[in-house]
Coordinates of C-alpha atoms in Angstrom, one line a residue:
M11 CA 112.6 206.5 14.8
K12 CA 115.0 207.0 12.0
S13 CA 112.5 205.7 9.4
V14 CA 109.8 208.0 10.7
F15 CA 112.3 211.0 10.4
S16 CA 113.1 210.0 6.8
L17 CA 109.5 209.8 5.9
L18 CA 108.9 213.4 7.2
I19 CA 111.9 214.6 5.1
V20 CA 110.4 213.0 1.9
L21 CA 106.9 214.5 2.6
L22 CA 108.5 218.0 3.2
C23 CA 110.4 217.8 -0.1
M24 CA 107.3 216.7 -2.0
S25 CA 105.4 219.6 -0.5
Q26 CA 108.1 222.1 -1.6
L27 CA 108.1 220.5 -5.1
A28 CA 104.3 220.9 -5.4
H29 CA 104.7 224.6 -4.4
A30 CA 107.2 225.0 -7.2
Q31 CA 105.0 223.3 -9.8
A32 CA 101.5 224.6 -9.1
V33 CA 100.1 227.8 -7.7
T34 CA 96.5 228.9 -7.3
D35 CA 94.7 232.2 -7.2
T36 CA 91.8 231.0 -5.0
T37 CA 91.0 227.8 -3.2
A38 CA 92.4 224.5 -4.6
S39 CA 88.9 223.3 -5.3
D40 CA 88.5 225.9 -8.0
T41 CA 90.4 223.9 -10.6
M42 CA 89.4 226.2 -13.5
K43 CA 91.7 228.9 -12.0
L44 CA 94.6 226.5 -11.1
V45 CA 97.8 227.5 -12.9
E46 CA 100.1 224.6 -13.6
I47 CA 103.7 225.1 -14.4
I48 CA 104.5 222.5 -17.0
N49 CA 108.0 223.5 -18.0
A50 CA 110.8 226.1 -17.6
D51 CA 114.5 225.9 -18.1
K52 CA 114.9 228.0 -15.0
N53 CA 112.4 228.5 -12.2
G54 CA 113.0 230.9 -9.3
F55 CA 111.4 233.1 -6.7
K56 CA 111.9 236.7 -5.7
R57 CA 110.3 238.3 -2.7
I58 CA 109.4 242.0 -3.1
D59 CA 107.9 242.6 0.3
S60 CA 106.2 240.8 3.1
V61 CA 103.1 240.1 0.9
T62 CA 104.5 240.0 -2.6
E63 CA 106.4 237.1 -4.0
L64 CA 107.3 236.8 -7.7
Q65 CA 107.8 233.4 -9.5
I66 CA 110.2 233.7 -12.4
L67 CA 110.2 231.3 -15.3
V68 CA 112.9 231.5 -18.0
G69 CA 113.5 229.4 -21.1
H70 CA 110.9 227.3 -22.9
A71 CA 108.3 228.1 -20.3
I72 CA 104.9 226.4 -20.5
I73 CA 102.0 227.0 -18.1
K74 CA 98.4 225.7 -18.2
Q75 CA 95.1 226.9 -16.8
G76 CA 92.1 224.7 -17.5
S77 CA 92.1 223.8 -21.2
T78 CA 94.4 226.7 -22.1
T79 CA 98.1 226.3 -22.5
F80 CA 100.6 229.2 -22.6
Y81 CA 104.0 229.1 -24.2
F82 CA 106.7 231.9 -23.9
D83 CA 110.4 232.6 -23.5
S84 CA 110.1 234.0 -20.0
A85 CA 107.5 235.2 -17.5
V86 CA 106.9 236.7 -14.1
Y87 CA 104.0 235.4 -12.0
N88 CA 102.6 237.7 -9.3
K89 CA 100.4 235.7 -7.0
R90 CA 99.1 238.6 -5.1
L91 CA 98.1 240.6 -8.2
K92 CA 97.1 237.3 -9.9
T93 CA 98.9 238.2 -13.1
V94 CA 101.3 236.6 -15.5
E95 CA 103.6 238.9 -17.4
A96 CA 105.2 237.1 -20.3
F97 CA 107.9 238.1 -22.9
G98 CA 109.0 236.7 -26.2
N99 CA 107.4 234.2 -28.7
I100 CA 104.1 233.9 -26.8
H101 CA 101.6 231.3 -27.9
I102 CA 98.2 230.7 -26.3
N103 CA 96.6 227.4 -27.3
D104 CA 92.9 227.5 -26.3
R105 CA 91.4 224.0 -26.6
D106 CA 93.4 223.4 -29.8
S107 CA 90.8 225.5 -31.6
I108 CA 92.0 229.1 -31.2
H109 CA 95.7 230.0 -31.2
T110 CA 97.0 233.5 -30.3
Y111 CA 100.6 234.7 -30.7
S112 CA 102.4 237.9 -29.7
Q113 CA 105.7 239.2 -28.2
Y114 CA 104.2 240.5 -25.0
L115 CA 101.4 239.2 -22.7
L116 CA 99.8 240.4 -19.5
Y117 CA 97.4 237.8 -18.3
H118 CA 95.0 238.0 -15.4
T119 CA 94.6 234.5 -14.0
D120 CA 91.4 235.3 -12.0
T121 CA 89.4 236.9 -14.9
K122 CA 91.3 234.9 -17.6
V123 CA 91.7 238.1 -19.7
A124 CA 94.9 238.5 -21.7
F125 CA 96.4 241.7 -22.9
L126 CA 98.7 241.1 -25.9
K127 CA 101.1 243.5 -27.7
K128 CA 103.6 243.4 -30.6
K129 CA 103.0 241.3 -33.7
V130 CA 99.7 239.9 -32.3
K131 CA 98.1 237.1 -34.3
L132 CA 94.9 235.2 -33.5
T133 CA 93.7 232.3 -35.7
D134 CA 91.0 229.7 -35.7
N135 CA 92.9 227.7 -38.4
K136 CA 90.6 229.2 -41.0
S137 CA 91.0 233.0 -40.7
T138 CA 93.8 235.0 -39.0
L139 CA 93.6 238.3 -37.2
Y140 CA 96.7 240.5 -37.1
T141 CA 97.1 243.6 -34.9
E142 CA 99.6 245.2 -32.6
D143 CA 97.4 245.5 -29.5
L144 CA 94.7 242.9 -28.5
V145 CA 92.6 242.2 -25.5
Y146 CA 91.4 238.5 -25.4
D147 CA 88.9 237.2 -22.9
I148 CA 89.5 233.4 -22.8
N149 CA 86.3 232.8 -20.8
Q150 CA 84.1 234.7 -23.3
K151 CA 86.2 233.7 -26.3
L152 CA 86.2 237.4 -27.2
G153 CA 89.1 239.4 -28.7
E154 CA 89.1 243.2 -29.2
Y155 CA 91.5 245.7 -30.8
K156 CA 91.3 249.5 -30.8
N157 CA 94.4 250.6 -32.7
G158 CA 94.0 248.9 -36.1
G159 CA 93.9 245.4 -37.3
R160 CA 93.3 243.1 -40.2
V161 CA 91.7 239.7 -40.8
V162 CA 92.9 237.4 -43.6
N163 CA 90.5 234.7 -44.7
G164 CA 91.7 233.0 -47.8
S165 CA 92.1 235.6 -50.5
S166 CA 90.0 238.2 -48.6
V167 CA 91.5 240.8 -46.4
L168 CA 89.5 242.9 -44.0
T169 CA 91.0 245.9 -42.2
S170 CA 89.6 248.4 -39.7
K171 CA 90.6 250.8 -36.9
E172 CA 88.6 248.8 -34.3
G173 CA 87.3 245.3 -34.1
T174 CA 85.7 242.7 -31.9
Y175 CA 86.2 239.0 -32.5
Y176 CA 83.6 236.5 -31.1
A177 CA 85.5 233.2 -31.4
D178 CA 82.7 230.9 -30.6
L179 CA 80.4 232.5 -33.1
K180 CA 83.2 233.1 -35.7
D181 CA 81.9 236.7 -35.9
I182 CA 84.0 239.8 -36.2
Y183 CA 82.5 243.3 -35.7
F184 CA 84.6 245.8 -37.6
K185 CA 84.3 249.5 -36.8
R186 CA 85.8 252.8 -38.2
N187 CA 87.5 252.9 -41.6
V188 CA 86.6 249.4 -42.6
K189 CA 88.0 248.0 -45.8
L190 CA 87.6 244.6 -47.5
K191 CA 89.8 243.6 -50.3
D192 CA 88.9 240.5 -52.3
P193 CA 90.0 239.5 -55.8
K194 CA 86.5 240.3 -57.0
Y195 CA 85.5 243.1 -54.7
N196 CA 86.8 246.1 -52.8
L197 CA 84.5 247.3 -49.9
E198 CA 84.5 250.4 -47.7
T199 CA 82.3 251.2 -44.8
D200 CA 82.3 252.4 -41.2
S201 CA 80.7 249.3 -39.6
L202 CA 80.6 245.7 -40.7
L203 CA 79.8 242.3 -39.3
Y204 CA 81.8 239.4 -40.8
N205 CA 81.5 235.7 -40.1
T206 CA 84.8 233.9 -40.9
N207 CA 83.1 230.5 -41.1
S208 CA 80.2 231.4 -43.5
E209 CA 82.2 234.2 -45.1
I210 CA 79.1 236.4 -45.0
A211 CA 79.6 240.2 -44.6
T212 CA 76.6 242.0 -43.0
F213 CA 76.2 245.7 -43.7
I214 CA 74.9 247.9 -40.9
D215 CA 76.1 251.3 -42.2
R216 CA 76.6 253.1 -45.5
T217 CA 78.8 250.7 -47.6
K218 CA 80.5 251.2 -50.9
I219 CA 81.5 248.1 -53.0
V220 CA 83.5 248.2 -56.2
D221 CA 84.0 244.9 -58.1
S222 CA 86.6 243.9 -60.6
S223 CA 84.5 245.2 -63.5
K224 CA 84.4 248.7 -61.8
R225 CA 80.7 248.2 -60.9
E226 CA 79.9 250.3 -57.9
I227 CA 77.4 249.4 -55.2
I228 CA 76.2 251.8 -52.5
T229 CA 74.0 250.3 -49.7
R230 CA 73.1 250.9 -46.0
E231 CA 71.8 247.5 -45.1
G232 CA 72.1 243.8 -46.2
F233 CA 74.8 241.2 -46.6
Y234 CA 77.2 239.7 -49.1
D235 CA 78.1 236.0 -49.2
L236 CA 81.7 235.9 -50.4
K237 CA 81.7 232.1 -50.5
N238 CA 78.6 231.8 -52.8
K239 CA 78.9 235.2 -54.4
K240 CA 75.4 236.2 -53.5
A241 CA 74.2 239.5 -51.9
V242 CA 71.1 241.2 -50.5
F243 CA 71.1 245.0 -50.3
G244 CA 68.5 247.1 -48.4
K245 CA 67.5 250.7 -47.6
R246 CA 67.5 252.0 -51.2
P247 CA 70.8 250.6 -52.5
T248 CA 72.3 251.9 -55.8
I249 CA 74.4 250.0 -58.3
K250 CA 76.3 251.9 -61.0
D251 CA 77.7 250.0 -63.9
G252 CA 79.3 252.3 -66.6
A253 CA 76.5 254.5 -68.0
T254 CA 73.8 252.5 -66.2
Q255 CA 72.5 252.8 -62.7
I256 CA 69.9 250.9 -60.8
T257 CA 68.3 251.5 -57.4
A258 CA 65.4 250.0 -55.4
N259 CA 64.1 249.4 -51.9
D260 CA 65.8 246.0 -52.0
I261 CA 68.3 244.4 -54.4
T262 CA 69.3 240.7 -54.5
T263 CA 72.3 239.7 -56.6
D264 CA 73.9 236.4 -57.6
D265 CA 77.4 236.8 -59.2
E266 CA 77.5 233.2 -60.3
T267 CA 74.3 233.5 -62.4
G268 CA 74.7 237.3 -63.0
I269 CA 71.0 237.7 -61.9
S270 CA 69.8 240.7 -59.8
I271 CA 66.3 241.2 -58.5
L272 CA 65.1 244.7 -57.7
K273 CA 62.0 245.1 -55.6
G274 CA 60.0 248.2 -54.6
N275 CA 60.2 251.5 -56.5
A276 CA 63.0 250.1 -58.7
V277 CA 64.7 252.5 -61.1
Y278 CA 67.0 251.7 -64.0
K279 CA 68.9 254.5 -65.7
D280 CA 71.1 254.6 -68.8
T281 CA 72.6 258.1 -68.9
A282 CA 74.3 257.5 -72.3
Q283 CA 70.9 256.6 -73.9
G284 CA 68.9 259.1 -71.8
V285 CA 66.6 256.2 -70.8
A286 CA 65.1 255.4 -67.4
V287 CA 62.8 252.5 -66.4
L288 CA 60.7 252.5 -63.3
A289 CA 58.9 249.5 -61.8
N290 CA 58.0 247.7 -58.6
L291 CA 59.9 244.6 -59.8
I292 CA 63.0 244.4 -62.2
E293 CA 64.9 241.2 -62.9
A294 CA 68.2 241.8 -64.5
N295 CA 70.8 239.4 -66.0
K296 CA 74.3 241.0 -66.0
K297 CA 75.9 238.2 -68.0
E298 CA 73.2 238.5 -70.8
G299 CA 72.9 242.2 -70.5
N300 CA 69.1 242.2 -70.2
F301 CA 66.4 243.0 -67.7
R302 CA 62.6 242.6 -67.4
A303 CA 60.4 245.1 -65.6
T304 CA 56.9 244.3 -64.3
L305 CA 54.4 245.6 -61.8
N306 CA 53.5 249.0 -63.3
P307 CA 56.7 249.5 -65.3
L308 CA 57.3 252.8 -67.0
M309 CA 60.1 253.7 -69.4
I310 CA 61.2 257.4 -69.9
I311 CA 63.2 258.5 -72.9
K312 CA 64.6 261.9 -72.0
Q313 CA 64.4 264.7 -74.5
E314 CA 65.4 268.3 -74.2
E315 CA 61.8 269.5 -73.5
D316 CA 59.5 266.7 -74.3
S317 CA 60.3 263.3 -72.8
I318 CA 58.6 260.2 -74.0
Y319 CA 56.8 258.0 -71.4
I320 CA 56.0 254.4 -72.2
A321 CA 53.9 252.1 -70.0
A322 CA 53.0 248.4 -70.4
D323 CA 52.3 245.3 -68.5
T324 CA 55.9 244.1 -69.1
L325 CA 59.0 245.9 -70.3
F326 CA 62.1 243.9 -71.5
S327 CA 65.5 245.2 -72.5
G328 CA 68.5 243.4 -74.0
K329 CA 71.5 243.7 -76.2
L330 CA 71.1 243.9 -79.9
S331 CA 74.3 241.9 -80.3
K332 CA 72.7 239.0 -78.5
L333 CA 69.4 239.2 -80.4
G334 CA 68.3 236.2 -82.6
K335 CA 70.1 233.0 -83.5
D336 CA 71.7 234.3 -86.6
S337 CA 75.3 235.4 -85.6
T338 CA 75.8 237.4 -88.8
V339 CA 72.6 239.4 -89.3
L340 CA 69.8 240.7 -87.1
K341 CA 66.5 241.0 -88.9
D342 CA 63.7 243.3 -88.0
T343 CA 60.5 241.8 -86.8
I344 CA 58.7 243.9 -89.3
K345 CA 58.6 242.6 -92.9
G346 CA 62.0 240.8 -92.6
K347 CA 63.7 244.1 -93.1
V348 CA 67.5 244.0 -92.3
V349 CA 68.2 246.8 -89.8
I350 CA 71.6 246.0 -88.3
T351 CA 74.5 243.5 -88.4
K352 CA 76.6 242.4 -85.5
D353 CA 79.7 243.7 -87.3
S354 CA 78.3 247.2 -86.9
I355 CA 77.8 246.8 -83.1
N356 CA 80.4 247.8 -80.5
N357 CA 79.5 245.7 -77.5
N358 CA 80.6 248.5 -75.2
D359 CA 78.3 250.9 -77.1
S360 CA 75.2 252.0 -75.1
T361 CA 73.2 252.0 -78.4
D362 CA 73.7 248.2 -78.4
R363 CA 70.3 247.9 -76.7
Y364 CA 66.7 247.3 -77.5
F365 CA 63.5 247.6 -75.6
K366 CA 60.3 245.5 -75.9
A367 CA 56.9 246.3 -74.3
Y368 CA 54.2 243.7 -74.0
R369 CA 50.4 244.1 -73.5
N370 CA 48.6 247.4 -73.0
V371 CA 51.4 249.6 -74.4
R372 CA 50.7 253.3 -73.8
I373 CA 53.0 256.1 -74.9
F374 CA 52.8 259.8 -73.9
S375 CA 54.8 262.9 -74.9
D376 CA 53.5 266.4 -75.2
S377 CA 53.6 266.2 -79.1
L378 CA 52.7 262.5 -79.6
Q379 CA 50.8 259.8 -77.9
A380 CA 50.2 256.1 -78.8
V381 CA 48.7 252.8 -77.7
A382 CA 49.4 249.3 -79.0
D383 CA 49.6 245.7 -77.9
S384 CA 53.4 245.5 -78.2
L385 CA 56.4 247.6 -79.0
F386 CA 60.0 247.2 -80.1
Y387 CA 62.6 250.0 -79.8
S388 CA 66.2 249.8 -81.0
G389 CA 68.8 252.1 -79.5
K390 CA 70.9 251.7 -82.7
D391 CA 68.3 253.1 -85.2
S392 CA 66.0 254.9 -82.7
I393 CA 62.9 253.4 -84.3
F394 CA 59.7 252.5 -82.4
R395 CA 57.9 249.5 -83.9
L396 CA 54.3 249.5 -82.8
M397 CA 52.4 246.2 -83.5
Q398 CA 48.9 244.7 -83.1
K399 CA 46.3 247.4 -83.5
P400 CA 48.5 250.4 -82.9
I401 CA 47.1 254.0 -82.7
V402 CA 49.3 257.1 -82.8
W403 CA 48.0 260.6 -82.0
G404 CA 49.8 263.8 -83.0
N405 CA 48.4 267.3 -82.9
T406 CA 44.7 266.8 -83.7
G407 CA 45.3 263.7 -85.8
Q408 CA 45.0 260.0 -85.3
I409 CA 46.9 257.3 -87.2
T410 CA 46.0 253.6 -87.3
G411 CA 47.2 250.5 -89.2
D412 CA 48.4 246.9 -88.8
T413 CA 51.9 248.0 -87.9
I414 CA 53.5 251.4 -87.4
L415 CA 57.2 252.4 -87.4
L416 CA 58.0 255.7 -85.8
Y417 CA 61.5 257.0 -86.6
T418 CA 63.1 259.4 -84.2
K419 CA 66.0 261.7 -84.6
N420 CA 67.7 263.4 -81.6
K421 CA 64.8 261.7 -79.6
K422 CA 62.2 263.6 -81.5
A423 CA 59.6 262.2 -84.0
D424 CA 61.1 262.4 -87.5
K425 CA 59.0 260.2 -89.7
M426 CA 56.4 257.4 -89.6
E427 CA 55.6 254.4 -91.8
V428 CA 52.2 252.7 -91.5
F429 CA 51.8 249.2 -93.0
E430 CA 48.4 247.8 -94.2
K431 CA 45.0 249.4 -93.5
G432 CA 46.7 252.7 -92.7
M433 CA 44.4 255.6 -91.9
L434 CA 44.9 259.1 -90.7
I435 CA 42.0 261.0 -89.1
S436 CA 42.2 264.7 -88.2
D437 CA 39.4 266.5 -86.2
A438 CA 38.1 269.3 -88.3
G439 CA 35.4 270.4 -85.7
S440 CA 31.6 270.3 -85.8
G441 CA 31.7 266.5 -85.8
L442 CA 33.6 266.4 -89.1
Y443 CA 37.0 264.8 -89.8
N444 CA 39.7 265.0 -92.4
Q445 CA 40.5 261.4 -93.4
I446 CA 43.1 259.7 -95.5
K447 CA 43.8 255.9 -96.0
G448 CA 46.1 253.7 -98.1
N449 CA 48.1 250.5 -98.2
R450 CA 51.0 252.5 -96.9
I451 CA 51.1 255.8 -95.1
Y452 CA 54.2 257.9 -94.7
A453 CA 54.1 260.8 -92.2
Y454 CA 56.9 263.4 -91.7
F455 CA 57.5 265.6 -88.7
K456 CA 59.1 269.0 -88.2
E457 CA 60.2 269.9 -84.6
G458 CA 58.1 266.9 -83.4
N459 CA 54.9 268.1 -85.1
L460 CA 53.1 266.6 -88.2
D461 CA 54.2 268.4 -91.3
Y462 CA 53.4 266.2 -94.3
V463 CA 51.5 262.9 -94.8
R464 CA 51.5 260.7 -97.9
A465 CA 49.0 257.8 -98.5
K466 CA 50.1 255.4 -101.2
G467 CA 48.3 252.4 -102.9
N468 CA 44.5 252.5 -103.2
A469 CA 44.5 255.8 -101.4
E470 CA 41.2 257.5 -100.4
S471 CA 40.5 260.7 -98.7
I472 CA 37.8 263.0 -97.2
Y473 CA 38.9 266.6 -96.9
I474 CA 36.8 269.3 -95.2
I475 CA 36.9 272.6 -97.2
T476 CA 36.7 275.8 -95.2
D477 CA 36.7 279.5 -96.0
D478 CA 40.2 281.0 -95.8
K479 CA 38.8 284.2 -94.3
D480 CA 36.5 283.1 -91.5
S481 CA 37.1 279.3 -91.5
S482 CA 33.4 278.6 -92.1
L483 CA 32.5 275.3 -93.6
I484 CA 32.1 275.2 -97.4
G485 CA 32.0 271.5 -98.4
I486 CA 33.5 268.1 -98.4
N487 CA 35.8 266.7 -101.1
R488 CA 35.9 262.9 -101.3
A489 CA 38.5 261.4 -103.7
T490 CA 40.5 258.3 -104.6
G491 CA 43.9 258.1 -106.2
D492 CA 47.2 256.3 -106.3
I493 CA 48.9 258.9 -104.1
I494 CA 47.4 261.5 -101.8
D495 CA 49.4 264.1 -99.9
L496 CA 48.3 266.2 -96.9
R497 CA 50.2 269.4 -95.8
F498 CA 49.9 270.7 -92.3
V499 CA 50.3 274.3 -91.1
E500 CA 50.2 275.2 -87.4
K501 CA 49.2 271.6 -86.5
K502 CA 46.1 271.7 -88.9
V503 CA 45.5 270.3 -92.4
N504 CA 46.2 273.1 -94.8
R505 CA 46.3 271.5 -98.3
V506 CA 45.5 268.2 -100.1
V507 CA 47.4 267.2 -103.2
F508 CA 46.3 264.3 -105.4
V509 CA 48.7 262.3 -107.6
N510 CA 47.8 259.8 -110.4
D511 CA 44.4 258.4 -111.3
V512 CA 42.5 260.9 -109.3
K513 CA 38.7 260.5 -109.0
G514 CA 36.7 262.7 -106.7
T515 CA 33.4 264.4 -105.8
M516 CA 32.9 267.7 -104.2
Y517 CA 29.8 268.1 -101.9
P518 CA 28.4 271.4 -100.6
I519 CA 28.3 271.3 -96.9
K520 CA 24.5 271.1 -96.7
Q521 CA 24.3 268.4 -99.3
V522 CA 26.8 265.9 -98.0
P523 CA 25.3 262.4 -97.8
E524 CA 25.8 261.0 -94.3
E525 CA 27.7 257.9 -95.7
S526 CA 30.1 260.3 -97.4
K527 CA 31.3 261.8 -94.1
R528 CA 33.2 258.6 -93.2
L529 CA 35.7 256.3 -94.9
P530 CA 35.1 252.6 -94.5
N531 CA 36.4 251.2 -91.1
F532 CA 36.4 254.7 -89.7
Q533 CA 36.9 254.7 -85.9
W534 CA 37.7 257.7 -83.7
H535 CA 39.6 256.5 -80.6
E536 CA 40.0 259.8 -78.7
K537 CA 38.8 258.2 -75.4
R538 CA 41.8 255.9 -75.5
R539 CA 44.3 258.7 -76.0
P540 CA 46.5 259.4 -72.9
K541 CA 46.0 263.1 -72.1
T542 CA 48.8 263.2 -69.5
K543 CA 51.6 260.9 -68.3
Y544 CA 49.6 260.2 -65.2
E545 CA 46.9 258.5 -67.4
L546 CA 49.4 255.8 -68.5
F547 CA 48.3 253.6 -65.6
G548 CA 44.6 252.7 -65.8
E549 CA 41.6 254.2 -67.5

């Protein structure tokens, strides 16, 4: 009998001990909601009323629920409300993958939702979230703050007014006054999705990015890969870099290579040079300072009243300081003429830029039009170099040659040099043409209009003579000489001057031999002349 009584005493003590070390919020079979008390320096109970009993844990307290362990200085467990209220040096260890710290905790054991306050820190051992007020759902692995927070990931710091952290996905959704600070970038937006594992920031609202070189990016859609330094921007992003600005439907950038690709209605602007390039595809290299435009590219050189429009199959632009292999002198592609030295170039100078156009080059301005197979333009000397069967039209005149150099001043035509087989043809009406040819032709402009032309070396000319009073046709003067000059008044040939070894014949208008109306190799290309800027694309 005595031994049976002793056994009952032992069983009763074990039952009370179990009550002191484990409590449940529902049935014992629901092991996920079982709260185990692992340790406490002091463990006591306090009854509030007939239905409410508080369990109090003090000193090095540790409890566990499922795979989540809680550490704190002290806590009060309310079985009826199914809450644990903890104080001081709180640490939540969730499966050894997510650690949360704070100074205050209110934890609902049935829903497994934790409310943390004061010096809150949540980390996945790679990135750390800091805030003063956090709601963390252990079931969903979801944390949310409403009163400001920041995430530190390596050297990158993201701050916002509100944020939601999806621990399993490693995604953080930042909202309201979002700022990212990185050694290479500063970012500002109102909404941003950031993955702490891949270190990819996804833009879902208007976003402004400024990098260490003060380059500014404005976008409304896309992503930036901080780890690999690559980005894709959508919804007409804009990138400003000093005096240059680019925009397109979509822009892809790679900071490691310095290459950017602009697709769809792309626009490049250089406000210092007054140059803009439009194309459906632009590939730019920031490190080399160059870009290539294809798919209907168009370059616009802005002038006060008469902008120059240039179209071609391909447009390319680079820095003069990087042109050629010779590190001392840059040589012109025409006749080996030295045009510029690197010593004369300031690498921060916007004039340290050249443009090349390839295949089917067409140029239009109100005062001058041209076509050629290729073109080279230097921002340093403001010279257009037209090569391979170039044709230039000005006023009623047409100029052809093997190569043509067009000098501009204040972005207006100033003078022109024509090399080899140069010929100028001017429409005199009635199917007749003033013509002049020579080994070299020099043309000079006034206010963008032809003023004076000189043909030099085996010069030949055909000049239509008219009556000064009624402009009726009188005859044709055909002559040769070493030098022949033409003077223009009101955009028409007014006078011809012959210099050295002049030989010529004057024909009355009704007695002009047909073969004397044209110089050898005469070709009138008016049909190829762009009449408006809209004719630069296609026939």
